[in-house]
Short mmCIF file of C-alpha atoms and ligand atoms in Angstrom, two decimals:
data_model
loop_
_atom_site.label_atom_id
_atom_site.label_comp_id
_atom_site.label_asym_id
_atom_site.label_seq_id
_atom_site.Cartn_x
_atom_site.Cartn_y
_atom_site.Cartn_z
CA MET B 21 -74.17 65.66 76.24
CA ALA B 22 -73.92 63.46 79.33
CA ARG B 23 -70.83 61.27 79.51
CA LEU B 24 -71.76 57.74 78.60
CA THR B 25 -71.05 55.01 81.10
CA THR B 26 -69.41 52.10 79.31
CA ILE B 27 -70.57 48.53 79.59
CA ARG B 28 -67.06 47.65 80.69
CA GLU B 29 -67.27 50.01 83.65
CA ILE B 30 -70.58 48.42 84.56
CA LEU B 31 -69.55 44.78 84.21
CA GLU B 32 -66.25 45.39 86.01
CA ASP B 33 -68.17 46.91 88.95
CA ARG B 34 -66.47 50.26 88.52
CA VAL B 35 -69.66 52.32 88.76
CA PRO B 36 -72.37 52.10 91.43
CA VAL B 37 -75.89 51.10 90.45
CA GLY B 38 -78.19 54.05 89.79
CA ALA B 39 -78.99 56.59 87.12
CA MET B 40 -76.77 56.81 84.02
CA THR B 41 -76.70 57.11 80.24
CA ILE B 42 -75.36 54.38 77.99
CA GLY B 43 -74.94 53.95 74.25
CA GLY B 44 -74.01 51.23 71.80
CA TRP B 45 -75.15 48.83 69.09
CA ILE B 46 -78.03 46.41 69.36
CA ARG B 47 -77.15 42.74 69.24
CA THR B 48 -80.70 41.47 69.70
CA HIS B 49 -84.12 42.86 70.43
CA ARG B 50 -86.94 40.75 71.86
CA GLN B 51 -90.41 42.26 72.07
CA SER B 52 -93.35 41.08 74.06
CA LYS B 53 -96.49 42.57 75.51
CA ARG B 54 -95.29 42.84 79.10
CA VAL B 55 -91.61 43.65 78.72
CA SER B 56 -89.04 44.01 75.94
CA PHE B 57 -85.30 43.30 76.02
CA ILE B 58 -82.31 44.63 74.14
CA GLU B 59 -78.87 43.04 74.32
CA LEU B 60 -76.52 45.97 73.89
CA SER B 61 -72.82 45.98 73.07
CA ASP B 62 -70.57 49.02 73.05
CA GLY B 63 -67.38 47.16 72.20
CA THR B 64 -65.64 48.07 75.45
CA CYS B 65 -65.62 44.51 76.79
CA ALA B 66 -66.61 40.97 75.95
CA GLY B 67 -70.01 41.17 77.63
CA ASN B 68 -73.34 42.72 76.63
CA LEU B 69 -75.72 44.64 78.85
CA GLN B 70 -79.38 43.71 78.99
CA LEU B 71 -81.79 46.64 78.65
CA VAL B 72 -85.26 46.14 80.02
CA LEU B 73 -87.94 48.22 78.32
CA ASP B 74 -91.52 48.95 79.09
CA PRO B 75 -93.47 48.37 75.85
CA THR B 76 -95.96 51.08 76.79
CA ASN B 77 -93.25 53.76 76.95
CA PRO B 78 -94.05 56.17 74.07
CA ASP B 79 -90.32 56.76 73.33
CA TYR B 80 -89.93 53.08 72.82
CA GLN B 81 -93.13 52.58 70.85
CA ALA B 82 -92.13 55.29 68.40
CA VAL B 83 -88.98 53.44 67.33
CA ALA B 84 -89.55 49.81 68.36
CA ALA B 85 -89.78 48.53 64.79
CA LYS B 86 -86.39 50.01 63.99
CA LEU B 87 -84.55 48.60 67.01
CA THR B 88 -82.92 45.93 64.91
CA THR B 89 -79.57 44.17 65.06
CA GLY B 90 -76.79 46.66 64.33
CA ALA B 91 -78.81 49.83 65.01
CA SER B 92 -77.25 52.32 67.43
CA ILE B 93 -79.08 53.68 70.42
CA ARG B 94 -78.59 55.88 73.44
CA ALA B 95 -80.54 55.23 76.61
CA GLU B 96 -81.05 57.01 79.89
CA GLY B 97 -82.16 54.97 82.82
CA GLU B 98 -81.27 53.06 85.93
CA LEU B 99 -78.69 50.34 86.39
CA VAL B 100 -80.02 47.78 88.85
CA LEU B 101 -78.97 44.40 90.20
CA SER B 102 -80.67 41.85 88.00
CA PRO B 103 -83.12 39.33 89.43
CA ALA B 104 -82.45 37.13 86.36
CA LYS B 105 -79.94 34.27 86.44
CA GLY B 106 -76.64 34.54 84.55
CA GLN B 107 -76.21 38.29 84.76
CA LYS B 108 -75.34 40.61 87.60
CA TYR B 109 -76.90 43.79 86.23
CA GLU B 110 -79.67 44.93 83.98
CA PHE B 111 -80.54 48.39 82.75
CA GLN B 112 -84.04 49.75 83.08
CA ALA B 113 -84.33 52.18 80.22
CA LYS B 114 -86.49 55.26 80.78
CA ALA B 115 -85.65 57.42 77.79
CA LEU B 116 -84.51 55.80 74.57
CA GLU B 117 -83.12 57.38 71.43
CA LEU B 118 -82.60 55.57 68.16
CA VAL B 119 -79.35 57.15 66.92
CA GLY B 120 -78.73 55.25 63.70
CA GLU B 121 -80.86 52.58 62.06
CA ALA B 122 -79.53 49.46 60.38
CA ASP B 123 -82.07 48.23 57.85
CA PRO B 124 -82.22 44.43 58.33
CA GLU B 125 -82.78 44.02 54.59
CA GLN B 126 -79.36 45.55 53.96
CA PHE B 127 -77.22 45.23 57.08
CA PRO B 128 -74.84 42.29 56.45
CA LEU B 129 -74.25 41.25 60.06
CA GLN B 130 -77.30 39.52 61.40
CA LYS B 131 -77.84 37.60 64.62
CA LYS B 132 -76.48 34.33 63.29
CA ALA B 133 -72.76 33.63 63.55
CA HIS B 134 -70.85 34.60 60.42
CA SER B 135 -67.82 32.77 59.11
CA LEU B 136 -64.44 34.42 59.54
CA GLU B 137 -64.04 34.26 55.74
CA PHE B 138 -67.20 36.27 55.25
CA LEU B 139 -66.13 38.81 57.86
CA ARG B 140 -62.90 39.45 55.93
CA GLU B 141 -65.07 40.81 53.11
CA VAL B 142 -66.73 43.36 55.39
CA LEU B 143 -63.73 44.73 57.25
CA HIS B 144 -65.56 48.03 57.74
CA LEU B 145 -68.16 46.27 59.91
CA ARG B 146 -65.98 43.50 61.36
CA PRO B 147 -64.97 45.40 64.53
CA ARG B 148 -68.63 45.25 65.61
CA THR B 149 -68.54 41.50 65.93
CA ALA B 150 -67.87 39.85 69.27
CA THR B 151 -64.86 37.97 67.87
CA MET B 152 -63.10 40.93 66.30
CA GLY B 153 -63.95 43.08 69.30
CA ALA B 154 -62.18 40.58 71.56
CA VAL B 155 -59.19 40.31 69.22
CA LEU B 156 -58.76 44.07 68.93
CA ARG B 157 -58.99 44.59 72.67
CA VAL B 158 -56.36 41.89 73.25
CA ARG B 159 -54.22 43.46 70.53
CA SER B 160 -54.35 46.83 72.27
CA ALA B 161 -53.52 45.33 75.67
CA ALA B 162 -50.65 43.35 74.11
CA ALA B 163 -49.09 46.50 72.65
CA PHE B 164 -49.23 48.11 76.06
CA ALA B 165 -47.76 45.03 77.76
CA ILE B 166 -44.89 45.04 75.28
CA HIS B 167 -44.02 48.66 75.97
CA ARG B 168 -44.26 48.03 79.69
CA PHE B 169 -41.96 45.01 79.50
CA PHE B 170 -39.16 46.96 77.82
CA GLN B 171 -39.68 50.25 79.64
CA ASP B 172 -39.49 48.43 82.99
CA ARG B 173 -36.13 46.99 81.96
CA GLY B 174 -34.41 50.19 80.86
CA PHE B 175 -34.91 49.83 77.09
CA PHE B 176 -35.57 52.96 75.03
CA TYR B 177 -38.34 53.01 72.44
CA LEU B 178 -36.84 53.75 69.05
CA ASN B 179 -38.74 54.82 65.93
CA SER B 180 -36.85 53.23 63.08
CA PRO B 181 -37.66 54.59 59.62
CA ILE B 182 -40.48 53.22 57.50
CA ILE B 183 -38.79 54.28 54.26
CA SER B 184 -35.38 52.72 53.87
CA THR B 185 -32.63 52.31 51.30
CA SER B 186 -31.20 49.11 52.82
CA ASP B 187 -32.52 45.57 52.58
CA CYS B 188 -31.95 44.26 56.09
CA GLU B 189 -32.77 40.64 55.40
CA GLY B 190 -31.06 40.66 52.00
CA ALA B 191 -33.99 38.74 50.58
CA GLY B 192 -35.08 41.37 48.06
CA GLN B 193 -38.72 41.24 49.15
CA MET B 194 -39.23 44.99 49.14
CA PHE B 195 -41.98 47.34 48.08
CA HIS B 196 -40.57 50.26 46.10
CA VAL B 197 -41.22 53.82 47.21
CA THR B 198 -41.00 56.17 44.26
CA THR B 199 -42.45 59.34 42.77
CA LEU B 200 -41.26 58.45 39.28
CA ASN B 201 -43.91 58.13 36.60
CA ILE B 202 -44.24 54.36 36.46
CA ASP B 203 -45.78 54.49 32.98
CA ASN B 204 -42.75 56.24 31.60
CA PRO B 205 -39.82 56.42 34.02
CA PRO B 206 -36.61 58.25 33.05
CA ARG B 207 -33.95 55.82 31.83
CA VAL B 208 -30.18 55.70 31.42
CA ASN B 209 -28.60 52.87 29.47
CA GLY B 210 -31.96 51.13 29.35
CA LYS B 211 -32.33 51.10 33.17
CA VAL B 212 -34.61 53.24 35.35
CA ASP B 213 -32.69 56.36 36.37
CA PHE B 214 -33.24 56.58 40.11
CA ALA B 215 -31.05 59.73 40.20
CA GLU B 216 -34.25 61.45 39.06
CA ASP B 217 -36.32 59.90 41.83
CA PHE B 218 -37.37 61.58 45.07
CA PHE B 219 -34.52 60.16 47.15
CA LYS B 220 -32.07 60.03 44.20
CA GLU B 221 -31.64 56.30 44.81
CA PRO B 222 -33.97 53.28 45.00
CA ALA B 223 -35.95 53.33 48.24
CA SER B 224 -38.37 50.85 49.76
CA LEU B 225 -40.68 50.22 52.67
CA THR B 226 -38.59 48.70 55.44
CA VAL B 227 -38.56 44.92 55.96
CA SER B 228 -37.07 45.36 59.44
CA GLY B 229 -35.83 48.12 61.75
CA GLN B 230 -32.92 46.00 62.93
CA LEU B 231 -30.00 47.74 61.24
CA GLU B 232 -31.13 51.16 62.48
CA GLY B 233 -31.78 49.50 65.84
CA GLU B 234 -28.17 48.34 65.95
CA ILE B 235 -26.98 51.89 65.24
CA CYS B 236 -28.94 53.23 68.20
CA ALA B 237 -28.07 50.35 70.56
CA MET B 238 -24.45 51.29 69.92
CA GLY B 239 -25.29 54.62 71.54
CA LEU B 240 -28.04 53.86 74.07
CA SER B 241 -27.16 50.26 75.04
CA LYS B 242 -30.71 48.84 74.92
CA ILE B 243 -33.47 49.86 72.52
CA TYR B 244 -36.58 48.34 71.04
CA THR B 245 -38.61 49.20 67.98
CA PHE B 246 -42.32 48.52 67.57
CA GLY B 247 -43.69 49.42 64.20
CA PRO B 248 -44.99 48.23 60.86
CA THR B 249 -42.75 46.30 58.50
CA PHE B 250 -43.40 45.26 54.93
CA ARG B 251 -42.59 42.19 52.89
CA ALA B 252 -43.44 41.75 49.25
CA GLU B 253 -43.21 37.98 49.51
CA ASN B 254 -45.85 36.17 47.54
CA SER B 255 -46.89 34.05 50.52
CA ASN B 256 -50.59 33.39 50.53
CA THR B 257 -50.61 31.58 53.87
CA THR B 258 -52.39 31.81 57.19
CA ARG B 259 -49.14 33.08 58.80
CA HIS B 260 -47.95 35.77 56.39
CA LEU B 261 -48.94 39.37 55.85
CA ALA B 262 -47.44 41.92 53.48
CA GLU B 263 -47.73 44.53 56.26
CA PHE B 264 -47.13 43.27 59.77
CA TRP B 265 -45.96 44.77 63.03
CA MET B 266 -42.68 43.78 64.53
CA ILE B 267 -41.01 44.36 67.89
CA GLU B 268 -37.23 44.41 67.60
CA PRO B 269 -35.09 44.82 70.71
CA GLU B 270 -31.35 45.30 70.25
CA MET B 271 -28.88 45.12 73.13
CA ALA B 272 -25.21 46.04 73.42
CA PHE B 273 -23.06 43.49 75.30
CA TYR B 274 -25.69 40.74 74.93
CA GLU B 275 -24.56 37.37 73.61
CA LEU B 276 -26.76 34.61 72.19
CA GLU B 277 -27.47 33.11 75.61
CA ASP B 278 -28.68 36.48 76.99
CA ASN B 279 -30.74 37.04 73.86
CA MET B 280 -32.51 33.68 74.23
CA SER B 281 -33.32 34.36 77.87
CA LEU B 282 -34.71 37.78 77.03
CA ALA B 283 -36.90 36.41 74.22
CA GLN B 284 -38.38 33.77 76.50
CA GLU B 285 -38.92 36.19 79.37
CA PHE B 286 -40.55 38.63 76.96
CA VAL B 287 -43.01 36.20 75.41
CA GLN B 288 -43.92 34.83 78.84
CA ALA B 289 -44.37 38.25 80.43
CA VAL B 290 -46.72 39.37 77.66
CA ILE B 291 -48.77 36.16 77.90
CA ARG B 292 -49.00 36.54 81.70
CA GLU B 293 -50.12 40.13 81.47
CA LEU B 294 -52.78 39.30 78.88
CA LEU B 295 -54.11 36.42 80.98
CA GLU B 296 -54.40 38.87 83.84
CA LYS B 297 -55.77 41.88 81.94
CA CYS B 298 -58.03 40.25 79.33
CA PRO B 299 -59.41 37.06 80.93
CA LYS B 300 -62.94 37.54 79.57
CA ASP B 301 -61.83 38.19 76.00
CA LEU B 302 -59.42 35.26 76.05
CA GLU B 303 -62.06 32.95 77.52
CA PHE B 304 -64.54 34.05 74.89
CA LEU B 305 -62.03 33.34 72.11
CA ALA B 306 -61.00 30.03 73.65
CA ALA B 307 -64.65 28.94 73.57
CA GLN B 308 -64.94 29.34 69.78
CA GLU B 309 -65.19 26.27 67.60
CA TRP B 310 -61.78 26.80 65.99
CA ALA B 311 -59.87 27.08 69.30
CA GLN B 312 -57.74 24.26 70.67
CA PRO B 313 -59.15 22.43 73.69
CA GLY B 314 -57.36 23.57 76.86
CA HIS B 315 -56.11 26.74 75.21
CA ILE B 316 -56.02 28.89 78.35
CA SER B 317 -54.40 26.32 80.62
CA ASN B 318 -51.87 25.68 77.88
CA LEU B 319 -51.03 29.39 77.80
CA GLN B 320 -50.69 29.39 81.56
CA SER B 321 -48.19 26.56 81.47
CA VAL B 322 -46.23 28.11 78.57
CA ALA B 323 -45.98 31.32 80.60
CA GLU B 324 -44.38 29.48 83.49
CA SER B 325 -42.12 26.78 82.04
CA GLN B 326 -38.68 26.92 80.47
CA PHE B 327 -38.69 26.83 76.64
CA THR B 328 -36.82 23.80 75.31
CA ARG B 329 -33.52 24.72 73.64
CA LEU B 330 -32.26 22.74 70.69
CA ASP B 331 -29.19 23.10 68.58
CA TYR B 332 -30.08 23.13 64.88
CA THR B 333 -27.87 20.05 64.45
CA GLU B 334 -29.78 18.26 67.23
CA ALA B 335 -33.10 19.32 65.68
CA ILE B 336 -32.06 17.80 62.35
CA SER B 337 -31.14 14.56 64.02
CA ILE B 338 -34.51 14.45 65.86
CA LEU B 339 -36.29 14.98 62.52
CA GLU B 340 -34.19 12.30 60.83
CA LYS B 341 -35.00 9.81 63.58
CA SER B 342 -38.70 10.72 63.64
CA GLY B 343 -39.69 8.08 61.13
CA ARG B 344 -41.90 10.68 59.43
CA SER B 345 -41.86 11.11 55.71
CA PHE B 346 -41.74 14.85 55.26
CA GLU B 347 -42.62 16.57 52.02
CA TYR B 348 -39.27 18.37 52.19
CA PRO B 349 -36.55 15.77 52.91
CA VAL B 350 -34.41 16.42 55.98
CA SER B 351 -30.64 16.75 55.94
CA TRP B 352 -28.12 19.00 57.66
CA GLY B 353 -28.11 22.35 55.87
CA ILE B 354 -31.81 22.63 54.96
CA ASP B 355 -33.93 25.53 56.11
CA LEU B 356 -36.59 24.21 58.49
CA GLN B 357 -39.97 24.11 56.74
CA SER B 358 -43.19 24.56 58.62
CA GLU B 359 -43.82 20.77 58.68
CA HIS B 360 -40.43 20.33 60.39
CA GLU B 361 -41.05 23.12 62.87
CA ARG B 362 -44.42 21.64 63.71
CA TYR B 363 -42.99 18.19 64.29
CA LEU B 364 -40.53 19.69 66.77
CA THR B 365 -43.08 21.82 68.63
CA ASP B 366 -46.33 19.87 68.33
CA ASP B 367 -45.06 16.29 68.43
CA HIS B 368 -41.57 16.11 69.88
CA VAL B 369 -41.49 18.81 72.57
CA LYS B 370 -45.21 19.66 72.84
CA GLY B 371 -44.36 23.26 73.63
CA PRO B 372 -42.19 26.19 72.53
CA VAL B 373 -38.69 25.45 71.27
CA THR B 374 -35.76 27.78 70.76
CA VAL B 375 -33.55 26.50 67.93
CA VAL B 376 -30.03 27.93 67.81
CA ASN B 377 -26.85 27.79 65.73
CA TYR B 378 -28.24 27.41 62.22
CA PRO B 379 -26.05 26.82 59.14
CA LYS B 380 -24.63 30.12 57.95
CA ASP B 381 -25.80 29.62 54.38
CA ILE B 382 -29.50 29.78 55.22
CA LYS B 383 -29.34 32.84 57.47
CA ALA B 384 -28.83 36.59 56.96
CA PHE B 385 -25.38 38.14 56.53
CA TYR B 386 -25.30 39.94 59.88
CA MET B 387 -25.34 36.88 62.14
CA ARG B 388 -22.21 36.08 64.14
CA LEU B 389 -20.13 33.24 62.76
CA ASN B 390 -19.41 30.40 65.21
CA GLU B 391 -15.94 28.92 65.76
CA ASP B 392 -16.87 25.93 63.58
CA GLY B 393 -17.00 28.27 60.56
CA LYS B 394 -20.24 26.55 59.42
CA THR B 395 -22.93 27.83 61.76
CA VAL B 396 -24.07 31.23 63.00
CA ARG B 397 -25.44 32.38 66.34
CA ALA B 398 -29.01 32.50 65.12
CA MET B 399 -32.04 31.71 67.22
CA ASP B 400 -35.66 31.13 66.28
CA VAL B 401 -38.44 30.65 68.80
CA LEU B 402 -40.99 28.16 67.46
CA VAL B 403 -44.39 27.51 69.02
CA PRO B 404 -46.98 24.77 68.48
CA ARG B 405 -49.45 25.22 65.56
CA LEU B 406 -47.62 28.27 64.24
CA GLY B 407 -43.91 27.65 63.97
CA GLU B 408 -41.64 30.69 64.11
CA ILE B 409 -42.74 33.67 66.17
CA VAL B 410 -39.30 35.09 66.97
CA GLY B 411 -36.22 35.29 64.76
CA GLY B 412 -32.99 36.77 66.05
CA SER B 413 -29.25 36.38 66.54
CA GLN B 414 -26.06 37.58 68.03
CA ARG B 415 -24.67 40.03 65.46
CA GLU B 416 -21.29 39.82 63.78
CA GLU B 417 -19.32 42.54 65.59
CA ARG B 418 -15.90 41.77 64.00
CA HIS B 419 -15.24 44.11 61.12
CA ASP B 420 -13.17 41.77 58.98
CA VAL B 421 -15.42 38.75 59.44
CA LEU B 422 -18.47 40.86 58.55
CA LEU B 423 -16.80 42.31 55.47
CA GLY B 424 -15.80 38.82 54.37
CA LYS B 425 -19.41 37.65 54.69
CA ILE B 426 -20.83 40.61 52.82
CA ARG B 427 -18.44 39.88 49.97
CA ALA B 428 -18.98 36.12 50.03
CA MET B 429 -22.74 36.63 49.83
CA GLY B 430 -22.37 38.94 46.85
CA LEU B 431 -23.89 41.94 48.65
CA ASP B 432 -22.93 45.47 47.63
CA GLU B 433 -20.42 46.41 50.34
CA SER B 434 -20.60 50.13 49.52
CA ALA B 435 -24.26 50.06 50.58
CA TYR B 436 -23.25 48.84 54.04
CA TRP B 437 -20.40 51.34 54.67
CA TRP B 438 -22.10 52.72 57.77
CA TYR B 439 -22.94 49.25 59.11
CA LEU B 440 -19.26 48.34 58.73
CA GLU B 441 -18.19 51.56 60.45
CA LEU B 442 -20.13 50.54 63.57
CA ARG B 443 -17.59 47.69 63.75
CA LYS B 444 -14.65 50.01 63.15
CA PHE B 445 -15.45 52.49 65.91
CA GLY B 446 -16.07 51.10 69.37
CA THR B 447 -17.59 47.81 68.33
CA VAL B 448 -19.16 45.59 71.01
CA PRO B 449 -20.78 42.19 70.97
CA HIS B 450 -24.51 42.69 70.61
CA SER B 451 -27.71 40.80 69.93
CA GLY B 452 -31.36 41.26 69.17
CA PHE B 453 -34.45 39.64 67.78
CA GLY B 454 -37.72 40.34 66.04
CA LEU B 455 -41.09 39.18 67.32
CA GLY B 456 -43.92 39.15 64.81
CA PHE B 457 -46.74 40.94 66.65
CA GLU B 458 -49.52 39.20 64.71
CA ARG B 459 -47.91 35.79 65.18
CA LEU B 460 -47.86 36.39 68.93
CA LEU B 461 -51.50 37.47 68.78
CA MET B 462 -52.45 34.32 66.88
CA TYR B 463 -50.73 32.29 69.54
CA VAL B 464 -52.44 34.05 72.43
CA THR B 465 -55.93 34.43 70.95
CA GLY B 466 -55.96 31.00 69.30
CA MET B 467 -57.06 32.55 66.00
CA GLN B 468 -56.04 30.34 63.09
CA ASN B 469 -55.52 32.93 60.38
CA ILE B 470 -53.20 35.93 60.69
CA ARG B 471 -55.72 37.97 58.69
CA ASP B 472 -58.04 37.79 61.68
CA VAL B 473 -55.71 39.39 64.24
CA ILE B 474 -55.06 42.68 62.41
CA PRO B 475 -57.89 45.12 61.66
CA PHE B 476 -56.90 45.73 58.02
CA PRO B 477 -54.84 42.85 56.63
CA ARG B 478 -52.67 43.31 53.53
CA PHE B 479 -51.71 40.24 51.53
CA PRO B 480 -51.14 39.35 47.87
CA GLY B 481 -54.09 40.69 45.90
CA PHE B 482 -55.63 42.59 48.80
CA ALA B 483 -55.11 46.06 50.31
CA LYS B 484 -58.70 47.25 50.64
CA PHE B 485 -60.06 49.69 53.22
O1 LIG V 520 -37.19 36.22 61.01
P1 LIG V 520 -37.36 37.61 60.51
O2 LIG V 520 -37.37 37.84 59.05
O3 LIG V 520 -36.22 38.46 61.22
C1 LIG V 520 -35.93 39.76 61.02
O4 LIG V 520 -36.56 40.54 60.34
C2 LIG V 520 -34.79 40.24 61.88
N1 LIG V 520 -34.29 41.49 61.30
C3 LIG V 520 -35.27 40.40 63.30
C4 LIG V 520 -34.18 40.87 64.23
O5 LIG V 520 -33.28 40.12 64.52
N2 LIG V 520 -34.26 42.10 64.69
O6 LIG V 520 -38.73 38.19 61.11
C5 LIG V 520 -38.94 38.25 62.51
C6 LIG V 520 -40.33 37.77 62.86
C7 LIG V 520 -40.62 36.32 62.46
O7 LIG V 520 -40.14 35.44 63.45
C8 LIG V 520 -42.12 36.31 62.36
O8 LIG V 520 -42.70 36.20 63.65
C9 LIG V 520 -42.42 37.69 61.85
O9 LIG V 520 -41.31 38.52 62.14
N3 LIG V 520 -42.66 37.70 60.39
C10 LIG V 520 -43.87 37.83 59.83
N4 LIG V 520 -45.09 37.98 60.35
C11 LIG V 520 -46.13 38.09 59.50
N5 LIG V 520 -46.00 38.10 58.16
C12 LIG V 520 -44.80 37.96 57.57
N6 LIG V 520 -44.69 38.00 56.24
C13 LIG V 520 -43.66 37.82 58.42
N7 LIG V 520 -42.33 37.68 58.18
C14 LIG V 520 -41.75 37.61 59.40
MG1 LIG V 521 -36.94 34.32 60.44
#
């Protein structure tokens, strides 16, 4: 079969006009006596290609009634410069083949715009829509930009395990991985006997690759992970998924300051690359009714300007002086809620903010204790509309301080023997962070619900397809 020319190659002027074969899915079909038109999409770019058809062509006549929205076709013909306004090319179809019909009585995606809520019920057809097509193309380009960013800077790509026996964040939000019979598990002293399980101990889907990342950074200096992570938190929000992708760099000899600079540089470099590589998709998304006015120019300015840095203590004082009555009252020691984060980013700074030095009691055990004994070298990058997109820290590299924290937090120190050994043998100061891939995509695409930036979202009550 002849290689198909893609609509992207055509619209990006990468193929000369002339004879070629194309294929795709019909968006619209308009028939008239003199000439008929098909708007064709093949999902390779934001634009459609207009096919011009001669209604007297027998090929066409044979199938014309079935050339409905969603049907797939292949066409041989001639790409020409279009005399019509608003499009550079059109395709004069000579031979036309109906490949797969889509009965309009049954096909759920018709010409009219569908709500994003409705599209979440037809995930198997959603990638055919213009919106999801744009999102998925941006998602693919973003993954590539992320690898490029780290590879260009001497980081090694690390595959941290998906199945893990340690709870990195210590929050207990883990999905169990077991081959035990859940209807009737073996028990000892009334408790499930994991000695009989596949791994002979309780295992889970990882919540983060950080701890394994630290192990490898202590051998390779700079690594990054990029993989799926899992949280069994019962958060039914527009910002949480049970399965999301995270990028976690980890760097030996980096302190908090270096970590903050890297996080900013990283987010900005990815935004810049996407603005350059996916302008049409981003413009299409920015033109949707749910997008913020000025979305693209806002991204451009975020990509170029310094993120504001705030000490947690300063942030609390800004919130206290704001005169706002927050649902969750503000005082030193609280964890920042999304309303607080949004006040800082959307109202106070009107841009991204990196908050550092949080109270030790609200952050994970591995963060480096500051000299004040009360705060840790944590950093979160918050952005307007969304709140946190990056969470990270300088790690506690001092063996005794770490052990003290593990004990004080009531964690099982025997489970962290290897993590402690990293501090016993050739310890170095080190830092890292985690960027939520879907949060970044929400930020860049302007989509309002995290379920719309991943092809198959998983959230409480839903793991279909
Ligand atoms: O702040 P978190 O929990 O940090 C960690 O997991 C660290 N181990 C990272 C590190 O230092 N290596 O998660 C990091 C980021 C958050 O800032 C957020 O963007 C995203 O992961 N995230 C989620 N994204 C979607 N759904 C969820 N349920 C998420 N939980 C966290
Ligand atoms: Mg966090």
